[in-house]
Amino acid sequence: MLHSLTDVGQDPVRGGYTRPVYSTAELDLRNWFREQAQRRGLDVETDRNGIIWAWWGPQQDGALVTGSHLDSVPGGGAYDGPLGVASALAAVDLLKARGIKPARSLAITVFPEEEGSRFGVACLGSRLLTGAIDADRALRLRDSDGDTFADVARSNGLDPRHVGRDPDALARIGEFVELHVEQGIGLGSEGPGVAVGSSVLGHGRWKLSIHGQGNHAGTTLMADRADPMVAAAQIIMAVRQIAARQPDARATVGRIIPVPGGTNVIASRVDMWLDARHPNDAVTAHLVEEIHGRAQRVAAEEGCTVKLTEESYSSTVHFDASLTGRIRAMLPEAPMLATGAGHDAGVLAGLVPSAMLFVRNPSGISHSPEEHVTDQDADAGAIALADVLAGLL
């Protein structure tokens, strides 16, 4: 199944795959999932937040649910998201081959905008489902082309008036188990290829807008400039220095946009996005506060100003102990593994028992074309997921 997706959303510039939510590539993958689910006799529907549900058995409250996402970061790998979706379909094949007839309903879900690469808020679909983001705020989010989420949702068959917390859909989930490619190298190259998730690191995204004076690159003397790009460069270095001093902290500037962005133009504004993470939420807050303070001082020295806006935040999540314990009993050789990456399972965990399985990534590299899973480990993950689902069903 994964090999059949090789040509969908390839990025000729960045390498890897670029599949933002509701792009042609992501819509192709959503249609692929619907076809695969229907081929297996599953009943498919899309809810008012754009989440796809494929049901084995009647739609009932308290169902066992698995799944992941199909969107990607710009230039991402082939496995982040699709591995969990394809493994869920493969697990259904395995359960049917074993002659298992579920005593309760099973559903596979596909969550939209997990990466937040189009509208800037990670796990937007699961946040809307759970009410973790205000619907009005979500509808006002804009992509890089200036289109609002409301406009894009409407053009893809959703009614913006009905977007938001969905208690009825949430009640359908008795337990949620998400399989995902490991996004580090915790499993190593030897031993079991599958791990059980223990926790998700607290993480958030902040936008820093640095305002200066736009001007001509040739006529403006160096001493007369208020250049936000110079301030931005110093802030990026400060982010690394500040985070490096704090054990277990991670802070990254991965996206920067100068305005207007001309080669012979001194920028009038630079927008940059900060990703900060730490197991302790208070430490994360202090880290961002220190970065903001340094950014203000750096900007002032360059004759600029800076504004910080929080776009999303998720506290550190520890997965349901009872559910995780049951899964560990089913997979006794699988080690426990914490993750520094965010997932829909982490958003759901505050309201429904949730758990995760991770499949080895021998490169240890993710959000990159170098992300990799061997066929052997992919199959081992699907079998492990089938074993878990069978035990929970």
XYZ file of N, CA and C in Angstrom, residues 56-269:
642
model
N -15.852 -0.674 10.748
C -16.074 -2.115 10.682
C -17.094 -2.420 11.779
N -18.306 -2.644 11.364
C -19.406 -2.789 12.322
C -20.185 -1.494 12.410
N -21.273 -1.474 13.164
C -22.129 -0.285 13.254
C -21.422 0.864 13.968
N -21.858 2.077 13.658
C -21.326 3.251 14.347
C -21.916 3.298 15.747
N -21.066 3.022 16.719
C -21.523 2.956 18.099
C -20.585 3.751 18.997
N -21.137 4.228 20.107
C -20.302 4.872 21.111
C -19.364 3.840 21.730
N -18.204 4.302 22.155
C -17.256 3.426 22.826
C -16.518 2.481 21.911
N -16.413 2.817 20.630
C -15.721 1.942 19.675
C -14.210 1.994 19.899
N -13.533 0.986 19.394
C -12.073 0.976 19.356
C -11.660 1.673 18.065
N -10.800 2.683 18.169
C -10.446 3.506 17.012
C -8.932 3.528 16.842
N -8.501 3.430 15.601
C -7.092 3.555 15.262
C -6.976 4.443 14.033
N -5.763 4.802 13.641
C -5.578 5.659 12.480
C -4.513 6.702 12.728
N -4.365 7.620 11.752
C -3.340 8.654 11.846
C -3.701 9.774 10.876
N -2.738 10.267 10.118
C -2.984 11.393 9.205
C -2.309 11.126 7.871
N -2.639 11.941 6.853
C -2.070 11.789 5.525
C -1.365 13.041 5.024
N -1.535 14.171 5.714
C -0.838 15.392 5.312
C 0.623 15.315 5.744
N 1.449 16.201 5.196
C 2.876 16.175 5.505
C 3.404 17.584 5.727
N 4.614 17.651 6.285
C 5.350 18.906 6.312
C 5.903 19.158 4.916
N 6.370 20.366 4.603
C 7.009 20.602 3.297
C 8.274 19.749 3.156
N 8.329 18.967 2.102
C 9.501 18.135 1.872
C 9.665 17.027 2.881
N 8.575 16.483 3.376
C 8.626 15.456 4.414
C 8.913 14.075 3.857
N 8.936 13.111 4.771
C 9.202 11.729 4.395
C 7.950 10.991 3.973
N 8.134 9.750 3.569
C 7.035 8.948 3.022
C 6.194 8.276 4.090
N 6.655 8.279 5.343
C 6.020 7.421 6.351
C 5.260 8.183 7.424
N 5.609 9.432 7.645
C 5.006 10.232 8.708
C 3.541 10.489 8.376
N 2.676 9.707 8.998
C 1.243 9.760 8.743
C 0.771 8.548 7.982
N 1.143 8.418 6.686
C 0.623 7.294 5.904
C 0.944 5.915 6.471
N 2.074 5.773 7.179
C 2.381 4.465 7.760
C 1.282 4.027 8.719
N 0.804 4.945 9.558
C -0.240 4.597 10.515
C -1.559 4.265 9.854
N -1.881 4.960 8.768
C -3.137 4.712 8.057
C -3.074 3.376 7.320
N -1.975 3.153 6.580
C -1.832 1.889 5.851
C -1.760 0.710 6.811
N -1.095 0.893 7.949
C -0.995 -0.198 8.933
C -2.357 -0.546 9.517
N -3.204 0.477 9.706
C -4.558 0.216 10.209
C -5.354 -0.617 9.217
N -5.235 -0.292 7.927
C -5.916 -1.090 6.903
C -5.361 -2.512 6.866
N -4.024 -2.625 6.966
C -3.408 -3.952 6.967
C -3.835 -4.752 8.195
N -3.983 -4.079 9.326
C -4.416 -4.767 10.545
C -5.820 -5.336 10.382
N -6.699 -4.608 9.704
C -8.037 -5.131 9.436
C -7.943 -6.381 8.569
N -7.073 -6.356 7.560
C -6.874 -7.550 6.728
C -6.441 -8.737 7.584
N -5.512 -8.494 8.500
C -4.997 -9.562 9.347
C -6.076 -10.101 10.280
N -6.866 -9.205 10.853
C -7.939 -9.644 11.749
C -8.965 -10.499 10.998
N -9.289 -10.069 9.788
C -10.242 -10.862 9.002
C -9.650 -12.211 8.623
N -8.357 -12.216 8.296
C -7.705 -13.477 7.937
C -7.664 -14.441 9.120
N -7.638 -13.885 10.331
C -7.640 -14.721 11.541
C -9.053 -15.167 11.930
N -10.034 -14.680 11.180
C -11.405 -15.058 11.471
C -12.012 -14.336 12.653
N -11.435 -13.213 13.019
C -11.936 -12.464 14.176
C -13.199 -11.699 13.792
N -14.214 -11.836 14.622
C -15.449 -11.080 14.458
C -15.590 -10.169 15.674
N -15.387 -8.867 15.497
C -15.334 -7.948 16.640
C -16.617 -7.980 17.461
N -16.441 -7.990 18.775
C -17.590 -7.915 19.680
C -18.111 -6.491 19.788
N -17.315 -5.539 19.345
C -17.763 -4.142 19.286
C -17.165 -3.506 18.045
N -17.586 -2.303 17.750
C -17.184 -1.669 16.499
C -15.727 -1.221 16.526
N -15.132 -1.265 15.343
C -13.778 -0.767 15.126
C -13.836 0.296 14.040
N -13.112 1.389 14.222
C -13.064 2.439 13.208
C -11.629 2.841 12.936
N -11.363 3.201 11.690
C -10.090 3.802 11.299
C -10.361 5.267 10.991
N -9.550 6.149 11.543
C -9.740 7.581 11.296
C -8.547 8.160 10.545
N -8.825 9.187 9.753
C -7.783 10.003 9.125
C -8.022 11.443 9.568
N -7.089 11.984 10.339
C -7.227 13.347 10.854
C -6.591 14.346 9.889
N -7.267 15.460 9.598
C -6.692 16.467 8.706
C -5.776 17.445 9.445
N -4.821 17.994 8.713
C -3.937 19.080 9.193
C -3.231 18.713 10.497
N -2.720 17.475 10.572
C -1.971 17.082 11.770
C -0.672 17.866 11.872
N -0.023 18.092 10.739
C 1.266 18.777 10.757
C 1.140 20.285 10.949
N -0.029 20.835 10.633
C -0.175 22.288 10.721
C 0.618 23.033 9.671
N 0.969 22.357 8.578
C 1.844 22.985 7.588
C 1.122 23.986 6.690
N -0.215 23.962 6.684
C -0.944 24.940 5.872
C -1.497 26.090 6.701
N -2.076 25.785 7.860
C -2.728 26.830 8.652
C -2.026 27.127 9.975
N -0.887 26.478 10.209
C -0.045 26.872 11.325
C -0.368 26.279 12.676
N -1.457 25.511 12.787
C -1.828 24.888 14.059
C -1.777 23.372 13.884
N -0.857 22.749 14.603
C -0.713 21.295 14.500
C -1.927 20.589 15.075
N -2.239 19.424 14.530
C -3.357 18.587 14.998
C -4.667 19.373 14.987
N -4.887 20.141 13.942
C -6.071 20.995 13.891
C -7.354 20.176 13.914
N -7.395 19.048 13.186
C -8.609 18.233 13.152
C -8.974 17.692 14.516
N -8.009 17.117 15.229
C -8.299 16.577 16.558
C -8.544 17.697 17.569
N -7.907 18.843 17.394
C -8.174 19.984 18.284
C -9.620 20.478 18.110
N -10.081 20.516 16.868
C -11.465 20.928 16.633
C -12.425 19.909 17.233
N -12.165 18.635 17.006
C -13.019 17.573 17.537
C -13.177 17.691 19.043
N -12.072 17.909 19.741
C -12.082 17.922 21.201
C -12.405 19.283 21.801
N -12.432 20.322 20.970
C -12.638 21.669 21.496
C -11.372 22.291 22.034
N -10.209 21.711 21.702
C -8.935 22.257 22.179
C -8.571 23.557 21.479
N -9.253 23.890 20.397
C -9.098 25.186 19.744
C -10.481 25.754 19.508
N -10.629 27.047 19.716
C -11.904 27.715 19.485
C -12.224 27.688 17.992
N -13.437 27.312 17.654
C -13.814 27.160 16.244
C -13.690 28.477 15.483
N -14.099 29.573 16.099
C -14.009 30.871 15.414
C -12.561 31.222 15.096
N -11.671 30.949 16.042
C -10.252 31.216 15.791
C -9.749 30.346 14.651
N -10.126 29.063 14.663
C -9.688 28.149 13.614
C -10.169 28.610 12.245
N -11.391 29.049 12.162
C -11.953 29.477 10.877
C -11.263 30.713 10.331
N -10.662 31.521 11.223
C -9.965 32.737 10.786
C -8.512 32.479 10.383
N -7.995 31.294 10.652
C -6.613 30.988 10.281
C -6.437 31.137 8.772
N -5.264 31.650 8.376
C -4.985 31.857 6.950
C -3.749 31.077 6.524
N -3.773 30.604 5.287
C -2.597 29.945 4.739
C -1.704 30.975 4.062
N -0.630 30.521 3.445
C 0.331 31.449 2.852
C -0.233 32.210 1.667
N -1.325 31.738 1.087
C -1.979 32.446 -0.019
C -3.039 33.422 0.467
N -3.252 33.491 1.785
C -4.255 34.398 2.335
C -5.640 33.804 2.438
N -5.798 32.528 2.066
C -7.108 31.880 2.157
C -7.377 31.469 3.603
N -8.580 31.729 4.086
C -8.925 31.332 5.445
C -9.284 29.857 5.487
N -9.170 29.286 6.689
C -9.591 27.893 6.855
C -11.074 27.760 6.539
N -11.862 28.787 6.879
C -13.299 28.750 6.572
C -13.518 28.599 5.076
N -12.776 29.379 4.270
C -12.931 29.318 2.817
C -12.519 27.951 2.274
N -11.382 27.448 2.757
C -10.876 26.162 2.267
C -11.792 25.026 2.706
N -12.260 25.090 3.945
C -13.181 24.055 4.428
C -14.446 24.038 3.582
N -14.989 25.220 3.316
C -16.220 25.317 2.527
C -16.022 24.738 1.126
N -14.883 25.043 0.506
C -14.633 24.559 -0.854
C -14.382 23.055 -0.892
N -14.187 22.459 0.290
C -13.983 21.008 0.346
C -15.141 20.293 1.030
N -16.320 20.914 0.964
C -17.543 20.233 1.373
C -17.914 20.344 2.828
N -17.181 21.155 3.620
C -17.522 21.328 5.030
C -18.320 22.615 5.220
N -19.213 22.614 6.186
C -19.987 23.806 6.511
C -19.310 24.497 7.691
N -18.715 25.687 7.481
C -18.012 26.365 8.576
C -18.872 26.585 9.812
N -20.188 26.656 9.629
C -21.066 26.867 10.781
C -21.055 25.675 11.732
N -20.676 24.510 11.238
C -20.720 23.294 12.047
C -19.344 22.798 12.469
N -18.293 23.541 12.101
C -16.941 23.163 12.508
C -16.767 23.433 13.997
N -16.102 22.532 14.709
C -15.819 22.749 16.130
C -16.076 21.507 16.958
N -16.020 21.690 18.268
C -16.155 20.560 19.202
C -17.362 19.698 18.837
N -17.137 18.377 18.828
C -18.163 17.431 18.388
C -18.302 16.330 19.441
N -19.122 16.566 20.481
C -19.260 15.576 21.556
C -19.770 14.224 21.062
N -20.633 14.237 20.048
C -21.174 12.969 19.544
C -20.079 12.120 18.907
N -19.235 12.757 18.083
C -18.136 12.020 17.459
C -17.124 11.567 18.505
N -16.862 12.424 19.473
C -15.900 12.073 20.516
C -16.380 10.879 21.326
N -17.702 10.789 21.539
C -18.261 9.681 22.324
C -18.109 8.344 21.617
N -17.887 8.381 20.311
C -17.695 7.135 19.579
C -16.378 6.447 19.963
N -15.434 7.221 20.490
C -14.097 6.681 20.756
C -14.034 6.132 22.168
N -13.985 4.811 22.266
C -13.785 4.181 23.572
C -12.320 4.170 23.948
N -11.464 3.762 23.009
C -10.013 3.855 23.127
C -9.462 4.229 21.755
N -8.346 4.937 21.769
C -7.683 5.312 20.515
C -6.241 4.832 20.551
N -5.840 4.094 19.511
C -4.471 3.587 19.398
C -3.909 4.051 18.063
N -2.860 4.854 18.113
C -2.245 5.375 16.890
C -0.884 4.742 16.673
N -0.668 4.194 15.484
C 0.651 3.717 15.088
C 1.331 4.797 14.274
N 2.630 5.004 14.518
C 3.358 6.071 13.835
C 4.806 5.667 13.649
N 5.420 6.172 12.594
C 6.856 5.987 12.443
C 7.560 6.676 13.612
N 8.598 6.034 14.144
C 9.399 6.693 15.169
C 10.120 7.882 14.535
N 10.158 8.987 15.249
C 10.770 10.197 14.696
C 12.087 10.532 15.388
N 12.706 9.504 15.921
C 14.036 9.583 16.496
C 14.697 8.239 16.295
N 15.678 7.928 17.130
C 16.406 6.673 16.954
C 16.405 5.863 18.246
N 15.333 6.002 19.034
C 15.241 5.316 20.312
C 15.243 3.805 20.198
N 14.685 3.268 19.108
C 14.635 1.810 18.951
C 15.961 1.225 18.475
N 16.834 2.059 17.942
C 18.127 1.559 17.495
C 18.009 0.647 16.287
N 19.123 0.044 15.931
C 19.156 -0.803 14.731
C 18.985 -2.282 15.043
N 19.040 -2.646 16.326
C 18.903 -4.038 16.719
C 17.703 -4.201 17.650
N 17.230 -5.422 17.778
C 16.153 -5.690 18.713
C 14.786 -5.435 18.113
N 13.757 -5.311 18.959
C 12.386 -5.143 18.470
C 12.243 -3.918 17.582
N 11.396 -4.048 16.558
C 11.164 -2.931 15.651
C 9.954 -2.104 16.016
N 9.287 -2.449 17.121
C 8.068 -1.758 17.539
C 8.181 -1.399 19.016
N 7.751 -0.199 19.372
C 7.745 0.250 20.762
C 6.362 0.734 21.137
N 6.100 0.793 22.438
C 4.850 1.324 22.975
C 5.122 2.727 23.497
N 4.306 3.693 23.108
C 4.515 5.069 23.523
C 4.198 5.279 25.000
N 5.005 6.099 25.650
C 4.774 6.421 27.062
C 4.261 7.842 27.242
N 4.800 8.786 26.461
C 4.430 10.188 26.658
C 4.764 11.000 25.421
N 4.165 12.193 25.360
C 4.442 13.165 24.298
C 4.955 14.433 24.959
N 6.091 14.896 24.487
C 6.722 16.084 25.051
C 5.836 17.315 24.862
N 5.740 18.144 25.892
C 5.020 19.408 25.756
C 5.666 20.279 24.696
N 4.854 20.906 23.868
C 5.413 21.664 22.744
C 4.440 22.734 22.269
N 5.000 23.749 21.635
C 4.150 24.815 21.112
C 4.820 25.545 19.966
N 4.028 26.410 19.325
C 4.512 27.230 18.213
C 4.179 28.683 18.499
N 5.175 29.532 18.261
C 4.998 30.960 18.452
C 5.486 31.691 17.208
N 4.807 32.787 16.878
C 5.216 33.614 15.748
C 5.874 34.879 16.276
N 7.049 35.172 15.762
C 7.760 36.406 16.075
C 7.729 37.293 14.837
N 7.151 38.477 14.960
C 7.128 39.441 13.856
C 8.041 40.604 14.213
N 9.093 40.786 13.419
C 10.079 41.829 13.664
C 9.854 42.941 12.652
N 9.542 44.130 13.149
C 9.227 45.278 12.285
C 10.412 46.239 12.237
N 10.796 46.607 11.016
C 11.869 47.575 10.814
C 11.451 48.619 9.802
N 12.418 49.102 9.035
C 12.121 50.103 8.009
C 12.525 49.561 6.650
N 11.528 49.303 5.801
C 11.830 48.889 4.446
C 12.500 50.018 3.684
N 13.480 49.651 2.833
C 14.206 50.705 2.116
C 14.990 50.095 0.966
N 15.667 50.952 0.221
C 16.441 50.552 -0.947
C 17.799 50.005 -0.504
N 18.174 48.843 -1.047
C 19.417 48.199 -0.635
C 20.657 48.955 -1.118
N 20.498 49.738 -2.175
C 21.666 50.430 -2.729
C 21.863 51.839 -2.220
N 20.804 52.492 -1.825
C 20.900 53.913 -1.458
C 20.913 54.150 0.050
N 20.647 53.128 0.831
C 20.565 53.293 2.284
C 21.887 52.888 2.911
N 22.567 53.836 3.557
C 23.841 53.549 4.192
C 23.654 52.543 5.321
N 24.699 51.779 5.588
C 24.613 50.752 6.612
C 24.257 51.341 7.969
N 24.765 52.516 8.246
C 24.515 53.145 9.547
C 23.095 53.678 9.671
N 22.386 53.776 8.560
C 21.040 54.376 8.561
C 19.926 53.333 8.508
N 20.270 52.093 8.730
C 19.287 51.025 8.529
C 18.632 50.578 9.833
N 17.352 50.196 9.710
C 16.632 49.474 10.767
C 16.176 48.176 10.113
N 17.091 47.219 10.046
C 16.929 46.027 9.221
C 16.430 44.849 10.070
N 15.184 44.435 9.901
C 14.664 43.325 10.713
C 15.314 41.988 10.375
N 15.919 41.871 9.189
C 16.594 40.625 8.846
C 17.842 40.436 9.698
N 18.541 41.519 9.974
C 19.722 41.438 10.833
C 19.301 41.038 12.250
N 18.213 41.646 12.737
C 17.696 41.269 14.055
C 17.267 39.808 14.075
N 16.611 39.359 12.991
C 16.144 37.980 12.921
C 17.310 37.001 12.998
N 18.410 37.312 12.317
C 19.580 36.435 12.337
C 20.123 36.288 13.755
N 20.181 37.399 14.493
C 20.683 37.346 15.861
C 19.723 36.601 16.786
N 18.436 36.753 16.538
C 17.436 36.055 17.359
C 17.527 34.550 17.139
N 17.721 34.131 15.898
C 17.848 32.708 15.610
C 19.036 32.114 16.370
N 20.143 32.823 16.389
C 21.300 32.344 17.142
C 20.993 32.310 18.639
N 20.263 33.311 19.122
C 19.917 33.361 20.542
C 19.011 32.190 20.931
N 18.102 31.804 20.048
C 17.218 30.664 20.314
C 18.050 29.413 20.578
N 19.026 29.188 19.740
C 19.883 28.006 19.918
C 20.657 28.091 21.235
N 21.227 29.247 21.521
C 22.043 29.397 22.734
C 21.213 29.216 23.998
N 20.032 29.821 24.027
C 19.185 29.750 25.216
C 18.695 28.328 25.452
N 18.270 27.651 24.386
C 17.779 26.278 24.534
C 18.896 25.319 24.930
N 20.098 25.557 24.421
C 21.214 24.652 24.714
C 21.603 24.675 26.186
N 21.292 25.762 26.878
C 21.633 25.866 28.296
C 20.648 25.131 29.198
N 19.476 24.758 28.648
C 18.438 24.124 29.442
C 18.370 22.638 29.122
N 18.718 21.748 30.069
C 18.663 20.312 29.787
C 17.281 19.872 29.293
N 17.268 19.028 28.274
C 16.050 18.436 27.696
C 15.199 19.423 26.907
N 15.659 20.663 26.743
C 14.886 21.636 25.956
C 15.225 21.496 24.478
N 14.241 21.813 23.634
C 14.459 21.890 22.190
C 13.770 23.159 21.711
N 14.485 23.968 20.947
C 13.902 25.185 20.384
C 14.445 25.369 18.981
N 13.551 25.657 18.053
C 13.905 25.655 16.637
C 13.198 26.795 15.910
N 13.923 27.474 15.040
C 13.306 28.361 14.064
C 13.450 27.668 12.710
N 12.351 27.157 12.195
C 12.403 26.400 10.943
C 11.766 27.120 9.771
N 11.194 28.274 10.036
C 10.506 28.994 8.954
C 10.697 30.483 9.168
N 11.087 31.191 8.122
C 11.305 32.630 8.193
C 10.865 33.261 6.872
N 10.088 34.340 6.957
C 9.565 34.999 5.755
C 9.859 36.495 5.837
N 10.742 36.999 4.970
C 10.955 38.444 4.903
C 9.887 39.096 4.028
N 9.469 40.296 4.423
C 8.464 41.047 3.671
C 9.084 42.393 3.260
N 9.129 42.728 1.970
C 8.461 42.057 0.851
C 9.245 40.902 0.233
N 10.510 40.743 0.566
C 11.245 39.586 0.073
C 12.001 39.799 -1.216
N 12.369 41.043 -1.519
C 13.142 41.321 -2.730
C 14.633 41.266 -2.464
N 15.391 40.863 -3.468
C 16.838 40.742 -3.322
C 17.500 42.093 -3.052
N 17.000 43.141 -3.688
C 17.593 44.473 -3.535
C 16.744 45.371 -2.635
N 16.074 44.755 -1.679
C 15.186 45.484 -0.776
C 15.549 45.160 0.673
N 15.681 46.175 1.497
C 15.769 45.968 2.937
C 14.357 45.653 3.422
N 14.189 44.547 4.097
C 12.851 44.115 4.506
C 12.224 45.123 5.462
N 10.909 45.255 5.366
C 10.172 46.074 6.332
C 9.719 45.246 7.523
N 9.600 43.930 7.310
C 9.176 43.028 8.388
C 9.725 41.638 8.116
